[in-house]
Amino acid sequence: MKKQLLTVTGILFCISFLMMSQTKPVQNTLKASVERGKKVYTERCLTCHQADGGGVQNMNPPLIKTKWVLGDKTQLITIVLKGLNTGVVIDDIEYHNVMASHADLTDLQIADVLTYVRNSFGNKAKAITSAEVKAVRAKLK
Amino acid sequence: MRQVFHKSFYAALAFSMLSLCACANSDDDSTKRVDVQAGDITLKLPAGFTATVFAENLGSTRHVTVNTNGDVYVKLARLKNGKGILRLRDKNGDGKAEDIMGFGNFAGTGIVVKEGYLYASSDEEVFRYKLDANNNVINPDKPEKIVTGLLSRHEHEAKAIMLDNNGNLYVNIGAYSNACQVLDRQKGSPGMNPCPILDSAGGIWQFKADKLNQTYGDGVRYATGLRNVVGLDWNTQTNSLFVMQHGRDQLHDLFPDMYDTKQSAELPAECMYELHQGSNCGWPYIYYDQFQHKKILAPEFGGDGKKEGGQDAQDPVVAFPGHLAPDGLLFYTGNKFPEKYKNGAFVVFHGSWNRAPEPQEGYYVVFVPFKDGKPNGNWEVFADGFSGGPQLTASGRAKHRPCGIAQAPDGSIYVTDDNKGTIWKISYKGK
């Protein structure tokens, strides 16, 4: 009985070891980052900014071709890490709703979701790397 | 034998009830709908009704009010050409406004005309303008300031207003929060108990309609536990204030283990409440679940989707599907619509955003029949099609977003749209 248990445990251990060793290293291509970022977007951003990135009238700002998304990377990363409660004005329209902080996401998740946003909804801008997120996070602490 | 009698008795009863229903149905054509082209959309209305575009491209037209002479006043959420109020006159009675005049240098939502005064709100203040004997605004650049210093903090800023027949002004002060968490809309942040927001927001305040420069200390917190109210009306039958609450958002985003996206799209109910002084509607501690017909303890305050709460909070008069955003309320007191509309409630739903990733919903006007001051039968969609089609409804990219509603002296109603600035006039022309 004891032996059997040991064998089962051993097999399980081997399986999990094999699975771990098969985990792919993080792909750094734009395509891979955008794909991972879309998942984060769906989970964290979609309710307010909507599936098409168009936001909600007077409440949640659009993410389409604005300087907030396409401009300064540090500012963009800071918004995700700290949230925003001052409202923003885009094309003379004020968007008031509070954005929560998403600092609980990993550096890679934040890099991915921002890369996704910067390369979706008609946007085209350079990817954001997890190193860049890490650097901004360190400064904010 | 007895059993047989019972059986046949019940069968007969059931049969007679069925035939009664059938009779009622065959007489009632309220379910028939007609398509009416009105500007760039086709409105679906009950048979016998028609709609025309009264005015369009006005800006962000929010609430609307009609004077006894037929003048229409509408409030703009954003200034247009520096003006925040428009007066629209249909001089030749063709159902279109030919004479449009702007005044007022503040943006906002609330507007009510009553007994020679026009009241209008910004997001912090309420003003009034005196009208002369010919119904013209006497001093359009110098309104009296009735209320000042109201909180406006990035969420639920609109100060919807209403007057009773006793010289009182009611002002919604929306909660600057979704569910009174320590950190608004932050996953994992607990609810504050007691909720400190309720001291100065999250309710309806009552002020004197004719006293200048009132602020919190001069007013009364008339009703509390209301997250945000935009649609509201004074019911002259019950002599009481009815309001439509915008229910809380993001049950799934904040508590994914308790609510899936579908539940989060449908919950909680958008509620109609009848208020009296001291009313408490329960926000943020509870929400109303229209499927369980219960006040459910909010998850930020220890709820799990099933635990009840709010023993001290009142029940809604009507519970509508979640997130439809009721922005207008009107009790119809006219004589021009069929009898069933008399004293019933029209509710204007601005349309949802918080249903994503599920399809969005709303962008229509519904009707709730009332009898003796209480709902009498189910609500139904009265005017649909403002979005421009089912796909534009589902995506939330509606062409028009209905907002305000008002009754004209001729018995028709006006409905505004704050997306493109259209005002429709809906009338009954008979069968």
Tab-separated table of N, CA and C in Angstrom, chain B residues 82-205:
chain	number	residue	atom	x	y	z
B	82	GLY	N	-21.289	78.673	-26.372
B	82	GLY	CA	-21.261	79.382	-25.086
B	82	GLY	C	-22.562	79.341	-24.307
B	83	LYS	N	-23.567	78.613	-24.810
B	83	LYS	CA	-24.870	78.585	-24.139
B	83	LYS	C	-25.177	77.190	-23.599
B	84	GLY	N	-25.868	77.170	-22.462
B	84	GLY	CA	-26.181	75.892	-21.816
B	84	GLY	C	-27.660	75.556	-21.757
B	85	ILE	N	-28.517	76.515	-22.169
B	85	ILE	CA	-29.967	76.265	-22.204
B	85	ILE	C	-30.489	76.701	-23.576
B	86	LEU	N	-31.383	75.926	-24.140
B	86	LEU	CA	-32.029	76.327	-25.395
B	86	LEU	C	-33.526	76.456	-25.180
B	87	ARG	N	-34.108	77.529	-25.738
B	87	ARG	CA	-35.576	77.625	-25.778
B	87	ARG	C	-36.005	77.399	-27.216
B	88	LEU	N	-36.925	76.465	-27.403
B	88	LEU	CA	-37.372	76.119	-28.752
B	88	LEU	C	-38.859	76.425	-28.890
B	89	ARG	N	-39.194	77.164	-29.938
B	89	ARG	CA	-40.590	77.518	-30.181
B	89	ARG	C	-41.040	76.998	-31.537
B	90	ASP	N	-42.204	76.394	-31.538
B	90	ASP	CA	-42.841	75.976	-32.788
B	90	ASP	C	-43.881	77.040	-33.112
B	91	LYS	N	-43.474	78.024	-33.927
B	91	LYS	CA	-44.326	79.200	-34.133
B	91	LYS	C	-45.545	78.922	-35.003
B	92	ASN	N	-45.387	78.021	-35.981
B	92	ASN	CA	-46.506	77.811	-36.903
B	92	ASN	C	-47.240	76.492	-36.677
B	93	GLY	N	-46.883	75.819	-35.566
B	93	GLY	CA	-47.626	74.606	-35.218
B	93	GLY	C	-47.427	73.441	-36.167
B	94	ASP	N	-46.266	73.391	-36.841
B	94	ASP	CA	-46.027	72.282	-37.777
B	94	ASP	C	-45.257	71.135	-37.138
B	95	GLY	N	-45.065	71.212	-35.791
B	95	GLY	CA	-44.366	70.124	-35.105
B	95	GLY	C	-42.856	70.242	-35.184
B	96	LYS	N	-42.361	71.379	-35.686
B	96	LYS	CA	-40.912	71.618	-35.744
B	96	LYS	C	-40.597	72.955	-35.092
B	97	ALA	N	-39.441	73.037	-34.449
B	97	ALA	CA	-39.049	74.294	-33.806
B	97	ALA	C	-38.394	75.207	-34.830
B	98	GLU	N	-38.995	76.371	-35.054
B	98	GLU	CA	-38.383	77.325	-35.998
B	98	GLU	C	-37.518	78.336	-35.264
B	99	ASP	N	-37.919	78.637	-34.033
B	99	ASP	CA	-37.276	79.702	-33.280
B	99	ASP	C	-36.482	79.090	-32.128
B	100	ILE	N	-35.149	79.074	-32.252
B	100	ILE	CA	-34.298	78.477	-31.209
B	100	ILE	C	-33.380	79.554	-30.637
B	101	MET	N	-33.458	79.734	-29.320
B	101	MET	CA	-32.657	80.774	-28.671
B	101	MET	C	-31.837	80.157	-27.532
B	102	GLY	N	-30.556	80.513	-27.462
B	102	GLY	CA	-29.703	79.988	-26.401
B	102	GLY	C	-29.405	81.029	-25.347
B	103	PHE	N	-29.257	80.602	-24.111
B	103	PHE	CA	-28.828	81.476	-23.012
B	103	PHE	C	-28.263	80.605	-21.891
B	104	GLY	N	-27.786	81.246	-20.819
B	104	GLY	CA	-27.240	80.507	-19.675
B	104	GLY	C	-25.825	80.046	-19.966
B	105	ASN	N	-24.850	80.470	-19.136
B	105	ASN	CA	-23.446	80.150	-19.421
B	105	ASN	C	-22.944	78.945	-18.645
B	106	PHE	N	-23.855	78.066	-18.237
B	106	PHE	CA	-23.419	76.873	-17.485
B	106	PHE	C	-24.000	75.612	-18.124
B	107	ALA	N	-23.191	74.543	-18.112
B	107	ALA	CA	-23.634	73.246	-18.618
B	107	ALA	C	-24.297	72.465	-17.485
B	108	GLY	N	-25.079	71.453	-17.814
B	108	GLY	CA	-25.721	70.651	-16.773
B	108	GLY	C	-26.803	69.750	-17.318
B	109	THR	N	-27.637	69.256	-16.414
B	109	THR	CA	-28.672	68.282	-16.801
B	109	THR	C	-30.091	68.728	-16.451
B	110	GLY	N	-30.302	69.285	-15.238
B	110	GLY	CA	-31.658	69.508	-14.735
B	110	GLY	C	-32.319	70.745	-15.306
B	111	ILE	N	-33.621	70.637	-15.621
B	111	ILE	CA	-34.383	71.808	-16.060
B	111	ILE	C	-35.875	71.564	-15.815
B	112	VAL	N	-36.528	72.522	-15.155
B	112	VAL	CA	-37.967	72.413	-14.880
B	112	VAL	C	-38.578	73.806	-14.947
B	113	VAL	N	-39.683	73.955	-15.684
B	113	VAL	CA	-40.389	75.231	-15.705
B	113	VAL	C	-41.664	75.073	-14.887
B	114	LYS	N	-41.912	76.064	-14.012
B	114	LYS	CA	-43.100	75.969	-13.164
B	114	LYS	C	-43.521	77.342	-12.677
B	115	GLU	N	-44.768	77.642	-12.878
B	115	GLU	CA	-45.399	78.842	-12.354
B	115	GLU	C	-44.549	80.108	-12.518
B	116	GLY	N	-44.170	80.378	-13.751
B	116	GLY	CA	-43.497	81.637	-14.044
B	116	GLY	C	-42.001	81.652	-13.799
B	117	TYR	N	-41.433	80.513	-13.437
B	117	TYR	CA	-39.980	80.428	-13.257
B	117	TYR	C	-39.415	79.230	-14.011
B	118	LEU	N	-38.202	79.414	-14.534
B	118	LEU	CA	-37.467	78.312	-15.149
B	118	LEU	C	-36.286	77.972	-14.247
B	119	TYR	N	-36.251	76.743	-13.764
B	119	TYR	CA	-35.154	76.273	-12.908
B	119	TYR	C	-34.202	75.439	-13.750
B	120	ALA	N	-32.888	75.611	-13.534
B	120	ALA	CA	-31.906	74.816	-14.280
B	120	ALA	C	-30.679	74.590	-13.405
B	121	SER	N	-30.025	73.445	-13.587
B	121	SER	CA	-28.881	73.115	-12.727
B	121	SER	C	-27.590	72.959	-13.511
B	122	SER	N	-26.495	73.354	-12.856
B	122	SER	CA	-25.164	72.926	-13.295
B	122	SER	C	-24.841	71.696	-12.445
B	123	ASP	N	-23.590	71.233	-12.458
B	123	ASP	CA	-23.264	70.072	-11.632
B	123	ASP	C	-22.996	70.446	-10.175
B	124	GLU	N	-23.030	71.753	-9.857
B	124	GLU	CA	-22.808	72.187	-8.472
B	124	GLU	C	-23.911	73.092	-7.934
B	125	GLU	N	-24.703	73.698	-8.851
B	125	GLU	CA	-25.638	74.745	-8.434
B	125	GLU	C	-26.988	74.614	-9.131
B	126	VAL	N	-27.995	75.294	-8.528
B	126	VAL	CA	-29.303	75.393	-9.176
B	126	VAL	C	-29.661	76.872	-9.301
B	127	PHE	N	-30.090	77.267	-10.483
B	127	PHE	CA	-30.458	78.656	-10.769
B	127	PHE	C	-31.929	78.712	-11.154
B	128	ARG	N	-32.488	79.954	-11.100
B	128	ARG	CA	-33.810	80.113	-11.710
B	128	ARG	C	-33.936	81.449	-12.425
B	129	TYR	N	-34.742	81.436	-13.464
B	129	TYR	CA	-35.001	82.607	-14.302
B	129	TYR	C	-36.476	82.948	-14.184
B	130	LYS	N	-36.776	84.241	-14.004
B	130	LYS	CA	-38.178	84.643	-13.981
B	130	LYS	C	-38.665	84.864	-15.409
B	131	LEU	N	-39.890	84.435	-15.676
B	131	LEU	CA	-40.495	84.633	-16.999
B	131	LEU	C	-41.507	85.769	-16.898
B	132	ASP	N	-41.668	86.532	-17.991
B	132	ASP	CA	-42.664	87.617	-17.964
B	132	ASP	C	-44.034	87.097	-18.415
B	133	ALA	N	-44.987	88.014	-18.511
B	133	ALA	CA	-46.363	87.622	-18.829
B	133	ALA	C	-46.475	86.978	-20.211
B	134	ASN	N	-45.503	87.283	-21.073
B	134	ASN	CA	-45.507	86.678	-22.409
B	134	ASN	C	-44.606	85.437	-22.482
B	135	ASN	N	-44.252	84.921	-21.311
B	135	ASN	CA	-43.431	83.711	-21.229
B	135	ASN	C	-42.030	83.884	-21.806
B	136	ASN	N	-41.500	85.100	-21.717
B	136	ASN	CA	-40.108	85.301	-22.098
B	136	ASN	C	-39.247	85.396	-20.842
B	137	VAL	N	-38.009	84.894	-20.952
B	137	VAL	CA	-37.082	84.993	-19.832
B	137	VAL	C	-36.720	86.463	-19.640
B	138	ILE	N	-36.945	86.985	-18.422
B	138	ILE	CA	-36.767	88.420	-18.204
B	138	ILE	C	-35.298	88.819	-18.271
B	139	ASN	N	-34.462	88.080	-17.589
B	139	ASN	CA	-33.058	88.465	-17.538
B	139	ASN	C	-32.164	87.261	-17.806
B	140	PRO	N	-32.004	86.874	-19.076
B	140	PRO	CA	-31.316	85.615	-19.390
B	140	PRO	C	-29.861	85.562	-18.928
B	141	ASP	N	-29.252	86.743	-18.670
B	141	ASP	CA	-27.852	86.740	-18.226
B	141	ASP	C	-27.712	86.763	-16.716
B	142	LYS	N	-28.794	86.987	-16.007
B	142	LYS	CA	-28.693	87.103	-14.545
B	142	LYS	C	-29.748	86.272	-13.821
B	143	PRO	N	-29.549	84.965	-13.800
B	143	PRO	CA	-30.495	84.142	-13.039
B	143	PRO	C	-30.267	84.297	-11.536
B	144	GLU	N	-31.262	83.947	-10.760
B	144	GLU	CA	-31.089	83.901	-9.302
B	144	GLU	C	-30.421	82.571	-8.953
B	145	LYS	N	-29.476	82.632	-8.013
B	145	LYS	CA	-28.823	81.394	-7.572
B	145	LYS	C	-29.613	80.842	-6.385
B	146	ILE	N	-30.210	79.683	-6.563
B	146	ILE	CA	-31.065	79.104	-5.513
B	146	ILE	C	-30.250	78.192	-4.600
B	147	VAL	N	-29.424	77.326	-5.200
B	147	VAL	CA	-28.609	76.395	-4.404
B	147	VAL	C	-27.177	76.462	-4.924
B	148	THR	N	-26.216	76.383	-4.009
B	148	THR	CA	-24.808	76.431	-4.419
B	148	THR	C	-23.971	75.465	-3.576
B	149	GLY	N	-22.783	75.130	-4.062
B	149	GLY	CA	-21.819	74.355	-3.271
B	149	GLY	C	-22.096	72.872	-3.169
B	150	LEU	N	-22.786	72.301	-4.154
B	150	LEU	CA	-23.071	70.858	-4.095
B	150	LEU	C	-21.879	70.063	-4.622
B	151	LEU	N	-21.670	68.898	-4.042
B	151	LEU	CA	-20.519	68.077	-4.427
B	151	LEU	C	-20.632	67.554	-5.853
B	152	SER	N	-19.499	67.578	-6.555
B	152	SER	CA	-19.404	67.028	-7.910
B	152	SER	C	-18.005	66.474	-8.065
B	153	ARG	N	-17.865	65.156	-7.994
B	153	ARG	CA	-16.523	64.555	-7.955
B	153	ARG	C	-16.360	63.405	-8.941
B	154	HIS	N	-16.298	63.722	-10.211
B	154	HIS	CA	-15.909	62.743	-11.234
B	154	HIS	C	-16.846	61.569	-11.434
B	155	GLU	N	-17.957	61.511	-10.761
B	155	GLU	CA	-18.862	60.388	-10.970
B	155	GLU	C	-20.252	60.840	-10.540
B	156	HIS	N	-21.248	60.567	-11.382
B	156	HIS	CA	-22.640	60.883	-11.033
B	156	HIS	C	-22.794	62.353	-10.655
B	157	GLU	N	-22.234	63.215	-11.496
B	157	GLU	CA	-22.206	64.651	-11.177
B	157	GLU	C	-23.526	65.343	-11.473
B	158	ALA	N	-24.304	64.788	-12.411
B	158	ALA	CA	-25.510	65.488	-12.874
B	158	ALA	C	-26.473	65.743	-11.721
B	159	LYS	N	-26.925	67.001	-11.611
B	159	LYS	CA	-27.870	67.347	-10.541
B	159	LYS	C	-29.274	67.440	-11.144
B	160	ALA	N	-29.929	66.303	-11.236
B	160	ALA	CA	-31.306	66.293	-11.722
B	160	ALA	C	-32.183	66.991	-10.683
B	161	ILE	N	-33.167	67.760	-11.147
B	161	ILE	CA	-34.015	68.521	-10.219
B	161	ILE	C	-35.504	68.292	-10.496
B	162	MET	N	-36.323	68.530	-9.473
B	162	MET	CA	-37.777	68.443	-9.621
B	162	MET	C	-38.409	69.357	-8.583
B	163	LEU	N	-39.628	69.819	-8.885
B	163	LEU	CA	-40.370	70.675	-7.944
B	163	LEU	C	-41.651	69.966	-7.538
B	164	ASP	N	-42.119	70.221	-6.304
B	164	ASP	CA	-43.440	69.715	-5.939
B	164	ASP	C	-44.445	70.855	-6.070
B	165	ASN	N	-45.645	70.694	-5.554
B	165	ASN	CA	-46.648	71.756	-5.660
B	165	ASN	C	-46.722	72.575	-4.378
B	166	ASN	N	-45.664	72.484	-3.602
B	166	ASN	CA	-45.661	73.114	-2.289
B	166	ASN	C	-44.453	74.021	-2.074
B	167	GLY	N	-43.821	74.452	-3.177
B	167	GLY	CA	-42.697	75.372	-3.060
B	167	GLY	C	-41.375	74.725	-2.704
B	168	ASN	N	-41.262	73.423	-2.905
B	168	ASN	CA	-39.999	72.742	-2.607
B	168	ASN	C	-39.295	72.290	-3.880
B	169	LEU	N	-37.971	72.346	-3.789
B	169	LEU	CA	-37.104	71.923	-4.883
B	169	LEU	C	-36.338	70.672	-4.428
B	170	TYR	N	-36.322	69.651	-5.265
B	170	TYR	CA	-35.612	68.407	-4.952
B	170	TYR	C	-34.412	68.289	-5.880
B	171	VAL	N	-33.255	67.980	-5.302
B	171	VAL	CA	-32.031	67.892	-6.086
B	171	VAL	C	-31.354	66.548	-5.832
B	172	ASN	N	-31.056	65.821	-6.904
B	172	ASN	CA	-30.263	64.607	-6.757
B	172	ASN	C	-28.803	64.984	-6.556
B	173	ILE	N	-28.185	64.419	-5.527
B	173	ILE	CA	-26.735	64.547	-5.380
B	173	ILE	C	-26.184	63.132	-5.436
B	174	GLY	N	-25.708	62.754	-6.615
B	174	GLY	CA	-25.267	61.377	-6.839
B	174	GLY	C	-24.010	61.044	-6.054
B	175	ALA	N	-23.871	59.772	-5.698
B	175	ALA	CA	-22.684	59.323	-4.972
B	175	ALA	C	-21.486	59.322	-5.912
B	176	TYR	N	-20.367	59.866	-5.462
B	176	TYR	CA	-19.148	59.865	-6.285
B	176	TYR	C	-18.419	58.548	-6.094
B	177	SER	N	-19.125	57.466	-6.328
B	177	SER	CA	-18.590	56.137	-6.059
B	177	SER	C	-19.516	55.091	-6.683
B	178	ASN	N	-18.955	53.910	-6.932
B	178	ASN	CA	-19.778	52.807	-7.431
B	178	ASN	C	-20.451	52.062	-6.286
B	179	ALA	N	-19.664	51.665	-5.286
B	179	ALA	CA	-20.206	50.852	-4.194
B	179	ALA	C	-19.605	51.231	-2.842
B	180	CYS	N	-19.136	52.475	-2.727
B	180	CYS	CA	-18.555	52.987	-1.483
B	180	CYS	C	-17.423	52.115	-0.948
B	181	GLN	N	-16.548	51.688	-1.869
B	181	GLN	CA	-15.326	50.996	-1.445
B	181	GLN	C	-14.319	52.035	-0.963
B	182	VAL	N	-13.330	51.596	-0.174
B	182	VAL	CA	-12.254	52.496	0.236
B	182	VAL	C	-11.605	53.082	-1.017
B	183	LEU	N	-11.313	52.230	-1.990
B	183	LEU	CA	-10.807	52.685	-3.289
B	183	LEU	C	-11.856	52.333	-4.339
B	184	ASP	N	-12.451	53.368	-4.932
B	184	ASP	CA	-13.560	53.182	-5.859
B	184	ASP	C	-13.191	52.245	-7.005
B	185	ARG	N	-14.020	51.244	-7.226
B	185	ARG	CA	-13.907	50.304	-8.353
B	185	ARG	C	-12.600	49.499	-8.330
B	186	GLN	N	-11.953	49.441	-7.141
B	186	GLN	CA	-10.695	48.698	-7.025
B	186	GLN	C	-11.006	47.298	-6.509
B	187	LYS	N	-10.635	46.294	-7.314
B	187	LYS	CA	-10.870	44.910	-6.913
B	187	LYS	C	-10.179	44.627	-5.578
B	188	GLY	N	-10.929	44.045	-4.644
B	188	GLY	CA	-10.353	43.691	-3.351
B	188	GLY	C	-10.476	44.775	-2.301
B	189	SER	N	-10.845	46.000	-2.712
B	189	SER	CA	-10.974	47.074	-1.727
B	189	SER	C	-12.310	46.948	-1.004
B	190	PRO	N	-12.304	46.964	0.338
B	190	PRO	CA	-13.549	46.712	1.084
B	190	PRO	C	-14.519	47.892	1.052
B	191	GLY	N	-15.777	47.615	1.369
B	191	GLY	CA	-16.776	48.666	1.499
B	191	GLY	C	-16.583	49.409	2.811
B	192	MET	N	-16.853	50.712	2.794
B	192	MET	CA	-16.734	51.519	4.021
B	192	MET	C	-18.063	51.453	4.769
B	193	ASN	N	-18.007	51.047	6.018
B	193	ASN	CA	-19.225	50.889	6.804
B	193	ASN	C	-19.080	51.576	8.163
B	194	PRO	N	-19.800	52.665	8.436
B	194	PRO	CA	-20.817	53.269	7.571
B	194	PRO	C	-20.183	54.021	6.402
B	195	CYS	N	-20.936	54.157	5.338
B	195	CYS	CA	-20.454	54.816	4.129
B	195	CYS	C	-20.446	56.335	4.339
B	196	PRO	N	-19.262	56.958	4.370
B	196	PRO	CA	-19.190	58.393	4.675
B	196	PRO	C	-19.756	59.288	3.569
B	197	ILE	N	-19.911	58.732	2.381
B	197	ILE	CA	-20.429	59.524	1.253
B	197	ILE	C	-21.858	59.986	1.516
B	198	LEU	N	-22.603	59.166	2.279
B	198	LEU	CA	-24.039	59.428	2.438
B	198	LEU	C	-24.351	60.726	3.193
B	199	ASP	N	-23.355	61.290	3.900
B	199	ASP	CA	-23.565	62.577	4.579
B	199	ASP	C	-23.905	63.689	3.593
B	200	SER	N	-23.268	63.644	2.430
B	200	SER	CA	-23.368	64.791	1.528
B	200	SER	C	-23.699	64.406	0.086
B	201	ALA	N	-23.943	63.122	-0.168
B	201	ALA	CA	-24.301	62.663	-1.520
B	201	ALA	C	-25.025	61.318	-1.391
B	202	GLY	N	-25.345	60.719	-2.536
B	202	GLY	CA	-26.050	59.436	-2.503
B	202	GLY	C	-27.475	59.580	-2.016
B	203	GLY	N	-28.134	60.666	-2.412
B	203	GLY	CA	-29.519	60.859	-1.990
B	203	GLY	C	-30.159	62.047	-2.670
B	204	ILE	N	-31.383	62.365	-2.229
B	204	ILE	CA	-32.123	63.510	-2.741
B	204	ILE	C	-32.208	64.544	-1.624
B	205	TRP	N	-31.824	65.774	-1.943
B	205	TRP	CA	-31.905	66.875	-0.974
B	205	TRP	C	-33.087	67.780	-1.314
